[in-house]
Coordinates of N, CA and C in Angstrom, one line a residue:
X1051 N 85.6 112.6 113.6 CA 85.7 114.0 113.3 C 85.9 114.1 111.8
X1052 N 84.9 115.1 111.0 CA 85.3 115.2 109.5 C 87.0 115.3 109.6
X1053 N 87.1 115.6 108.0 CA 88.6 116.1 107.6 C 89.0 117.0 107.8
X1054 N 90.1 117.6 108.0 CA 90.0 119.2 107.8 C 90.3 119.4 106.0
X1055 N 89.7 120.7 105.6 CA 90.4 120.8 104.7 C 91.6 121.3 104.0
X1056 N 92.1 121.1 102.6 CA 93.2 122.1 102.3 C 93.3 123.3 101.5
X1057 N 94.4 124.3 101.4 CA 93.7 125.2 101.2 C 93.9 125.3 99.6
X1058 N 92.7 125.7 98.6 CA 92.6 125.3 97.4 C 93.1 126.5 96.3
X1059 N 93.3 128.4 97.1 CA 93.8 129.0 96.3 C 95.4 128.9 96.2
X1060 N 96.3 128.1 96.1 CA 97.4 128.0 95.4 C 97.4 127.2 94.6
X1061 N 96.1 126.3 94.1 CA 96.2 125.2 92.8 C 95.2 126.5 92.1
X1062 N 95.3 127.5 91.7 CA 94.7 128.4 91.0 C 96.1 129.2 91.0
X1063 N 96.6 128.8 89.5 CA 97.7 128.8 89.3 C 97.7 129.4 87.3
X1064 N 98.8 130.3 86.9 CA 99.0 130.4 85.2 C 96.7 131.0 85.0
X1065 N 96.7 130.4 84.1 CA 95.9 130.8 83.4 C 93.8 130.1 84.1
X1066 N 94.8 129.2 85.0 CA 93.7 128.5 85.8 C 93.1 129.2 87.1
X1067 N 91.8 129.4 87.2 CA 91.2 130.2 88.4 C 90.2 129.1 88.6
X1068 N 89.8 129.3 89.8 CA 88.8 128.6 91.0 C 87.6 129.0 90.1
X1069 N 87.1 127.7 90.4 CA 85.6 127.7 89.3 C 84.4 127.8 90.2
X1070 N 83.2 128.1 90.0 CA 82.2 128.5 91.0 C 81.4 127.2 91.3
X1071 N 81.4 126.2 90.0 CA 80.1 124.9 89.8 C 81.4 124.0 89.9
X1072 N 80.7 123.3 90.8 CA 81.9 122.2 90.5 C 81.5 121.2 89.3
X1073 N 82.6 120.4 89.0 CA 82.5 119.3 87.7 C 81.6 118.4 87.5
X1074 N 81.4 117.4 88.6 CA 80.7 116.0 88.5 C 80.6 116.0 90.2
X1075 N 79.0 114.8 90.4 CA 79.5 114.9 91.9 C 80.2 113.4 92.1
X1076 N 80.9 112.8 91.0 CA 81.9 111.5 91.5 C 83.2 112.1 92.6
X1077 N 83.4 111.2 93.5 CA 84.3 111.2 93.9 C 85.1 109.9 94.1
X1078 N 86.5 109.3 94.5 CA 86.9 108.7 94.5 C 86.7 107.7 96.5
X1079 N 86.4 107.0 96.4 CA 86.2 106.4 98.0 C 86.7 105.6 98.7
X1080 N 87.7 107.0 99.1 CA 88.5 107.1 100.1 C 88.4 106.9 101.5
X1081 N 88.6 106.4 102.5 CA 87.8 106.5 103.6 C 89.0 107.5 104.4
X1082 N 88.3 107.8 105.5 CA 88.7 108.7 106.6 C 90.0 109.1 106.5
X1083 N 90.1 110.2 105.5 CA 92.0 111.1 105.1 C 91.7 111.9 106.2
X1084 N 93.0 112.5 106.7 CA 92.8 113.8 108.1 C 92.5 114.8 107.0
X1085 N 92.6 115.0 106.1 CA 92.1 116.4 105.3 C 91.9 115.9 103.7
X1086 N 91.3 117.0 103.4 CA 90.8 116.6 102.2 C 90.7 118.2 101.0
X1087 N 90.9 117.6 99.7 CA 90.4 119.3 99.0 C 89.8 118.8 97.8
X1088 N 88.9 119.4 97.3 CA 87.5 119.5 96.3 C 87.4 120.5 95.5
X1089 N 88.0 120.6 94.8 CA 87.7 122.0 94.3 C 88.0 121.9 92.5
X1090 N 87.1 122.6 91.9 CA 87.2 122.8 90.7 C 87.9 123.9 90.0
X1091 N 88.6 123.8 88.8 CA 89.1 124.8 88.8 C 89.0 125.2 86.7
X1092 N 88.9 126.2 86.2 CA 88.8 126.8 85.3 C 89.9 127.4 84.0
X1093 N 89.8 126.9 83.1 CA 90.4 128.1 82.0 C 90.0 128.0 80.4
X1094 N 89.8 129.0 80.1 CA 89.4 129.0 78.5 C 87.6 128.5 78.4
X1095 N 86.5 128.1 79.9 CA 85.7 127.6 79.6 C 85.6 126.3 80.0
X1096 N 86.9 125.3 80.3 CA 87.2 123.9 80.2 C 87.1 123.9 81.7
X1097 N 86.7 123.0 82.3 CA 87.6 122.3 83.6 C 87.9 121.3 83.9
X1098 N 88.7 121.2 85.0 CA 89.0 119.9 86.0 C 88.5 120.4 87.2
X1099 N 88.5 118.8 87.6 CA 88.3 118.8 88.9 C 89.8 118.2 89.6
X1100 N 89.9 119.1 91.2 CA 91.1 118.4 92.3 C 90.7 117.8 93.0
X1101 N 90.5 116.7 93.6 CA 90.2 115.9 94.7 C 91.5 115.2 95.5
X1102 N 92.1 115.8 96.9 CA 93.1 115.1 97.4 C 92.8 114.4 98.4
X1103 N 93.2 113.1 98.7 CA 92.9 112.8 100.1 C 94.2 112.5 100.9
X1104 N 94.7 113.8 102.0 CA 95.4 113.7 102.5 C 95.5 112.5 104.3
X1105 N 96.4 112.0 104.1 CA 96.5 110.8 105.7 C 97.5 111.3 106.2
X1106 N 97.6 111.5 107.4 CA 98.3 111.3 108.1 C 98.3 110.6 109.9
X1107 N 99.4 109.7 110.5 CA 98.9 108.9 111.5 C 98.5 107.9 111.3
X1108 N 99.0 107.2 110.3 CA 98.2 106.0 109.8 C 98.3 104.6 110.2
X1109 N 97.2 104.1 110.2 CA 96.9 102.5 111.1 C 95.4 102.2 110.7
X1110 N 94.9 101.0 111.5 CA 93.9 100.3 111.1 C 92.6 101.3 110.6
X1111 N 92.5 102.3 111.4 CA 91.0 103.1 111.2 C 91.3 104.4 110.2
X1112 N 92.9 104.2 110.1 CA 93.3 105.6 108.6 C 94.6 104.8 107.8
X1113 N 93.9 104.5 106.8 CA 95.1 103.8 105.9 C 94.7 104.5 104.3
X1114 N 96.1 104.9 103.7 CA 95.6 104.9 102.5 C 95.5 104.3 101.4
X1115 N 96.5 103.1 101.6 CA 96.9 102.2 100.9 C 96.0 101.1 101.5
X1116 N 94.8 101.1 100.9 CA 94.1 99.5 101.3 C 93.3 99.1 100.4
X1117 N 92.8 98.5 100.4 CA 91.6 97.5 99.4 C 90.5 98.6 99.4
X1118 N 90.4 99.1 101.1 CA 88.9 99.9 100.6 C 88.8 100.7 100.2
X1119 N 89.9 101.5 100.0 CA 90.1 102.7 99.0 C 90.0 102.2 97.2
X1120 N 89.4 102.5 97.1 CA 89.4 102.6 95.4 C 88.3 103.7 94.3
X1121 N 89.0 104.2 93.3 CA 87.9 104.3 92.2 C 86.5 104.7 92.7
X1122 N 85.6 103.4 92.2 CA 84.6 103.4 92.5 C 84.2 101.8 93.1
X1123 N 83.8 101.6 93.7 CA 83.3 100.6 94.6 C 82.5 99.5 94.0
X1124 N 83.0 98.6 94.1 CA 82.2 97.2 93.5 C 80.4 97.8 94.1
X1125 N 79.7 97.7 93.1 CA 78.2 97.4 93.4 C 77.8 99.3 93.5
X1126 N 78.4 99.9 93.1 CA 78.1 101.7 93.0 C 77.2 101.6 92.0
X1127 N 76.1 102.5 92.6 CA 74.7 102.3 91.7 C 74.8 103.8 91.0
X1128 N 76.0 104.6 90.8 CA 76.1 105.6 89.9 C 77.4 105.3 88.8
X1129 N 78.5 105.6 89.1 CA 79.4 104.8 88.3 C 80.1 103.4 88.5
X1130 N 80.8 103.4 87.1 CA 81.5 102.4 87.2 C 82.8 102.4 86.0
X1131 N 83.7 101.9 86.5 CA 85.1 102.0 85.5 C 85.1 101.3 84.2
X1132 N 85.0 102.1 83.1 CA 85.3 101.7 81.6 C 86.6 101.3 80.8
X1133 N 87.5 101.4 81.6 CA 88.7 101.6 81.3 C 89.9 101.7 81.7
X1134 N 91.0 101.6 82.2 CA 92.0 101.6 82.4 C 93.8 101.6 81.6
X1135 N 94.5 103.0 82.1 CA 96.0 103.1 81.7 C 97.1 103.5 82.3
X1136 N 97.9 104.4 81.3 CA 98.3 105.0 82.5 C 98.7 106.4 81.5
X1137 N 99.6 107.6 81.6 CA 99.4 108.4 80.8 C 101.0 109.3 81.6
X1138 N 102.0 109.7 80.7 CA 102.6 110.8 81.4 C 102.7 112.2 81.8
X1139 N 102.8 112.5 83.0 CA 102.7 113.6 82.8 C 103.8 114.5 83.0
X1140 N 103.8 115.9 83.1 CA 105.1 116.9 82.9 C 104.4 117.6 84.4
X1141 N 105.0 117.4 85.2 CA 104.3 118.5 86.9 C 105.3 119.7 86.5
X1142 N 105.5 120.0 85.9 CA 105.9 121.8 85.8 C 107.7 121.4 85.5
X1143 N 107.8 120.4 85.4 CA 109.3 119.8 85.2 C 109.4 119.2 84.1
X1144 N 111.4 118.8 83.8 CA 111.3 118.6 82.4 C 111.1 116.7 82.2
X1145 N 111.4 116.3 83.4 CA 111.1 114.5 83.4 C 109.4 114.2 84.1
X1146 N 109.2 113.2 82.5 CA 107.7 112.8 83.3 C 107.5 111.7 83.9
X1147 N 106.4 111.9 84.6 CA 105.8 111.0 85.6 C 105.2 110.3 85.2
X1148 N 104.5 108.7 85.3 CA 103.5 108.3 84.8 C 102.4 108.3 86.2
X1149 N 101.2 108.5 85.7 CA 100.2 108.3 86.9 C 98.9 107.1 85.4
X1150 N 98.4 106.6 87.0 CA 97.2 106.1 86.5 C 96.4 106.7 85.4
X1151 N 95.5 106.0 85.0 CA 93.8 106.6 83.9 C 93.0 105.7 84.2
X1152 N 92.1 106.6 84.4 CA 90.8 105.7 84.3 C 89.7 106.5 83.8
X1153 N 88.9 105.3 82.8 CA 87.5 106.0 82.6 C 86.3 105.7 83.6
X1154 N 85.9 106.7 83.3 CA 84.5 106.4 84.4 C 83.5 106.8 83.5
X1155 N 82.2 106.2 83.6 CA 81.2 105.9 82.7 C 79.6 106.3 84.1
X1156 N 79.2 107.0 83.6 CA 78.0 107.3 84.9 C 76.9 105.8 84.3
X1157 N 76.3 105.1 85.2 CA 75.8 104.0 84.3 C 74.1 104.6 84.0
X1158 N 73.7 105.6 84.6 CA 72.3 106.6 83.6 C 72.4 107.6 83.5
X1159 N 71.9 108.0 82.7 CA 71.8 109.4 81.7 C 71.1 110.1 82.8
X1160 N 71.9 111.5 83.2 CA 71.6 112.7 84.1 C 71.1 113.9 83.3
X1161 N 69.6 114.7 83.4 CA 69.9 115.7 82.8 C 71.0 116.7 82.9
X1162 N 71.2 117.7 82.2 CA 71.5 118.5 82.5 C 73.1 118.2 83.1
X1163 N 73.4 117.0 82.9 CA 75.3 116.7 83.1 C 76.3 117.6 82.3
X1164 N 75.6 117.8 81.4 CA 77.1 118.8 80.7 C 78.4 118.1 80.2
X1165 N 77.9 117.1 79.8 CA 79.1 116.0 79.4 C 80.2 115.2 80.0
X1166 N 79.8 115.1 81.3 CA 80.1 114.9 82.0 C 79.6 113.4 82.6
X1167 N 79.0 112.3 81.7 CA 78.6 111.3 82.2 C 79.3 110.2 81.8
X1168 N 80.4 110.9 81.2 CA 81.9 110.0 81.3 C 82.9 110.7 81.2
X1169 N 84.1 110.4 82.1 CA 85.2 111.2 83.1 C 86.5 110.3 82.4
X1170 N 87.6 111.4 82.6 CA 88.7 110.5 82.6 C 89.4 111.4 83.8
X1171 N 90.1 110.5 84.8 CA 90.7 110.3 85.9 C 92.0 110.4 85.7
X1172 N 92.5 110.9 86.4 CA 94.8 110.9 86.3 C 94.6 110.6 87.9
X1173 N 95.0 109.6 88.4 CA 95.9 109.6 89.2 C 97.1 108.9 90.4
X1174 N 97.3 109.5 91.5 CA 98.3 108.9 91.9 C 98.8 109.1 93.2
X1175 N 99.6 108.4 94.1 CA 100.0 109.0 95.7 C 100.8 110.0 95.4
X1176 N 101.1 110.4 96.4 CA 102.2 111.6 96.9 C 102.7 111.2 97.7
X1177 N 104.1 110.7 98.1 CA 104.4 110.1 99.6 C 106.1 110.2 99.9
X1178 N 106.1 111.1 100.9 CA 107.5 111.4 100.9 C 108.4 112.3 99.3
X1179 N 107.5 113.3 98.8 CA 107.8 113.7 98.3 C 108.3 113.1 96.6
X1180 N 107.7 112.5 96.9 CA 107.7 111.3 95.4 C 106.5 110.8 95.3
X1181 N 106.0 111.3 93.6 CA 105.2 110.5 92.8 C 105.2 109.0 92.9
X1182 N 103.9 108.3 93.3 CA 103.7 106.9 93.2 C 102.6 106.2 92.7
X1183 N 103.0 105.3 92.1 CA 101.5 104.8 91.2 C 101.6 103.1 91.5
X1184 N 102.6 103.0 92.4 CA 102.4 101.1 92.9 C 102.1 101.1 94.4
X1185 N 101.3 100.4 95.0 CA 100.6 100.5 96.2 C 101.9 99.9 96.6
X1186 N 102.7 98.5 96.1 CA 103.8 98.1 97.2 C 105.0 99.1 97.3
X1187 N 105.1 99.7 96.0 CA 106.5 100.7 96.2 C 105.6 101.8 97.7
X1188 N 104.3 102.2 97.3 CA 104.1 103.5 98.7 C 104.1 102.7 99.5
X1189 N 103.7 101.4 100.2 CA 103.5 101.2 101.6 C 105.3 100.8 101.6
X1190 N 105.9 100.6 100.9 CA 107.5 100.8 101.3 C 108.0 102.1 102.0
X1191 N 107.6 103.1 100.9 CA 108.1 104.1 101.1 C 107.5 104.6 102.1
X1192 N 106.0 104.2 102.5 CA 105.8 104.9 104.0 C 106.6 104.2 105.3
X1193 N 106.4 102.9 105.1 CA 107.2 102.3 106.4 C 108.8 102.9 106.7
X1194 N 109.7 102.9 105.3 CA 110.8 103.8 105.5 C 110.9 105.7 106.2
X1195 N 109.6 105.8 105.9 CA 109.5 107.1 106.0 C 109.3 107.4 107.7
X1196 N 108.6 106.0 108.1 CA 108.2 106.3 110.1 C 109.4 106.0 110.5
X1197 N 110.1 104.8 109.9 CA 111.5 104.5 110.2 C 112.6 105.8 110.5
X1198 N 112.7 106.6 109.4 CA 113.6 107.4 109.4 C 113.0 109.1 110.2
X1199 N 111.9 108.6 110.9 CA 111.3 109.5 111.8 C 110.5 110.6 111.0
X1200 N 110.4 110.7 109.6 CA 109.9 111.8 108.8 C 108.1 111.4 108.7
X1201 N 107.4 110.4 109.9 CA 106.0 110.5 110.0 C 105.8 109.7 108.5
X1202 N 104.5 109.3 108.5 CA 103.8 108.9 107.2 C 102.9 109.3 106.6
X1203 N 102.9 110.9 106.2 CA 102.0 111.7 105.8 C 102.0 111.2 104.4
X1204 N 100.9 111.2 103.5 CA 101.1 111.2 102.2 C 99.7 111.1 101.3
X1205 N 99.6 111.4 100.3 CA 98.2 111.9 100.1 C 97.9 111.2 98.5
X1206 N 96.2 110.6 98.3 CA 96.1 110.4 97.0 C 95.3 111.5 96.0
X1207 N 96.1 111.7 94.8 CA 95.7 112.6 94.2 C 94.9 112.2 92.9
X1208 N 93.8 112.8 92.9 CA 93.1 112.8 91.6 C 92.6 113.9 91.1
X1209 N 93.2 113.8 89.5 CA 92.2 115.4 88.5 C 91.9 114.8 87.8
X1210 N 90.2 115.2 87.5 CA 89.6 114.8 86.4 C 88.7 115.7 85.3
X1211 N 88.7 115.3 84.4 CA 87.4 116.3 83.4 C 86.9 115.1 82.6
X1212 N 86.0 116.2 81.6 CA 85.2 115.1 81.0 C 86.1 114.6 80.1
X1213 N 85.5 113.4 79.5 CA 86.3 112.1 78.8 C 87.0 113.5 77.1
X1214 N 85.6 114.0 76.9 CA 86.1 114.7 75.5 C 87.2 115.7 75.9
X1215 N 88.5 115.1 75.0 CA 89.3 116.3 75.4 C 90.1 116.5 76.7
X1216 N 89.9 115.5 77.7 CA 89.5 115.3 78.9 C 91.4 115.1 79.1
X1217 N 92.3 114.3 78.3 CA 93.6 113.8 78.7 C 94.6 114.6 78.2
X1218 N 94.2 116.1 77.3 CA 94.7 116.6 76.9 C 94.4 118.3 78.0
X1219 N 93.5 118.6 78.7 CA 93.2 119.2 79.7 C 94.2 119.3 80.7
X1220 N 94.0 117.3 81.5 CA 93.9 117.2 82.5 C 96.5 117.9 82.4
X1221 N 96.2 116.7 81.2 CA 97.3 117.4 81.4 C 98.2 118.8 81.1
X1222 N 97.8 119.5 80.5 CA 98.1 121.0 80.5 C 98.2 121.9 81.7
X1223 N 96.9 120.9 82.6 CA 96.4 122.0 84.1 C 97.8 121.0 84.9
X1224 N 97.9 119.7 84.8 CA 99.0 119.8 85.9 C 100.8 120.7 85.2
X1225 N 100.6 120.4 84.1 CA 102.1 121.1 83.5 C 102.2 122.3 84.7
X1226 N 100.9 122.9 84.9 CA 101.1 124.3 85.1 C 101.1 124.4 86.7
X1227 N 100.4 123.3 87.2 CA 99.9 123.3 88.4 C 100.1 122.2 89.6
X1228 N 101.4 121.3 88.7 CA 101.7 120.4 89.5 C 102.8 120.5 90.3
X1229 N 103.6 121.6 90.3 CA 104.4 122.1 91.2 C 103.5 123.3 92.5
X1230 N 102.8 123.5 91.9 CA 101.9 124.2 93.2 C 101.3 122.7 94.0
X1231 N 100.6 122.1 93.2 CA 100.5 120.8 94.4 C 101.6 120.3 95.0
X1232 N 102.6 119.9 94.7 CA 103.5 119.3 95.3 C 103.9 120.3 96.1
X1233 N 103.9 121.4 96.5 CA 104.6 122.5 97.3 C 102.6 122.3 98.5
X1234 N 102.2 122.4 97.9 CA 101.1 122.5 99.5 C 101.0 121.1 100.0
X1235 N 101.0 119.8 99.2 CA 101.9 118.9 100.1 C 102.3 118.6 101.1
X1236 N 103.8 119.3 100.2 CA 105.1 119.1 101.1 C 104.7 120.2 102.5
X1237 N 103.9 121.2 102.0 CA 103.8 121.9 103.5 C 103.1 121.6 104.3
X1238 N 102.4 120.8 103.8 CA 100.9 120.2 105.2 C 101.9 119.0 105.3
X1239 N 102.9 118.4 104.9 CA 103.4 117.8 105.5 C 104.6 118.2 106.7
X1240 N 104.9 118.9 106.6 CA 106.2 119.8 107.4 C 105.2 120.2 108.5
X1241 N 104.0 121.2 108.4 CA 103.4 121.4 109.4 C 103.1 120.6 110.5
X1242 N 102.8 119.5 110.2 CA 102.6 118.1 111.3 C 101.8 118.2 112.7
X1243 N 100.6 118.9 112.3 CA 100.0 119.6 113.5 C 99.3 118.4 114.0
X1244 N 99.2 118.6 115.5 CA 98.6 117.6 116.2 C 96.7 118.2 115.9
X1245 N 95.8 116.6 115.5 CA 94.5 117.1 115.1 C 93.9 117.2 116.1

């Protein structure tokens, strides 16, 4: 069954509105999340892009922490990773987070890309209501989390824009807009609807 999706007008947030074109058509590949959100979003002219992949119910045919999730995929005949860091950010709070970076490099020239044929990437899990950027701290915190009966919902998050300009964007839109993600989240997590 596709994913369902999530719903994208509460990350249109402050000075940021829902964009009509989306960004790039990279995505990050992810295999089979129970939902998913895509959506570009707008201000001053600039954008980012949201890409979430939410799991929940997780085991052999839905995992989010695995090898096959990654980036971009060894032998991807569009991109490929130039780079790698990590970067802090402020989610609408006064303590920062660190999440991943990565560059992405498209490996041929697209007309008509719009600067867009190199990306920089932020990101990171969501799991149990905490930011995570180590695959063994989240598969901890998920196994604690079925343990203590709270399910193992938890979702990987990526925003991206283009490289120019691109880390000083990315982070302004979550300053503003990373407490609206963490709040749709935490509510598709509480919901816990059978799919």
């Amino acid at each position: 069954a596709p994913a369902a999706a999530l719903a994208a007008a509460p990350l249109a947030t402050g000075s940021w509105q829902l964009a009509g074109a989306g960004l790039t058509d990279w995505r990050p590949a992810y295999a089979n999340p129970s939902a998913t959100l895509d959506v570009t979003l707008e201000k001053d002219g600039r954008r980012v892009g949201v890409y979430i992949a939410y799991y929940r119910r997780q085991g052999y045919e839905r995992e989010m922490i695995g090898s096959g999730n990654v980036l971009v995929r060894s032998g991807d005949e569009e991109w490929a990773i130039a780079g790698r860091g990590q970067a802090q950010a402020l989610l609408g709070g006064v303590e920062p987070v660190t999440l991943h970076v990565a560059t992405l490099r498209r490996k041929a020239v697209v007309l008509g890309d719009a600067g867009t044929s190199r990306l920089r990437v932020w990101h990171a899990y969501w799991i149990d209501d905490r930011i995570v950027t180590s695959d063994l701290v989240g598969k901890l915190l998920l196994a604690f989390g079925r343990l203590a009966g709270r399910g193992d919902d938890a979702a990987a998050v990526f925003i991206v824009a283009a490289e120019s300009g691109g880390d000083a964007l990315i982070a302004d839109y979550l300053a503003t807009a990373g407490p609206a993600i963490a709040a749709l989240l935490a509510q598709t997590a509480a919901a816990r609807n059978p799919e």
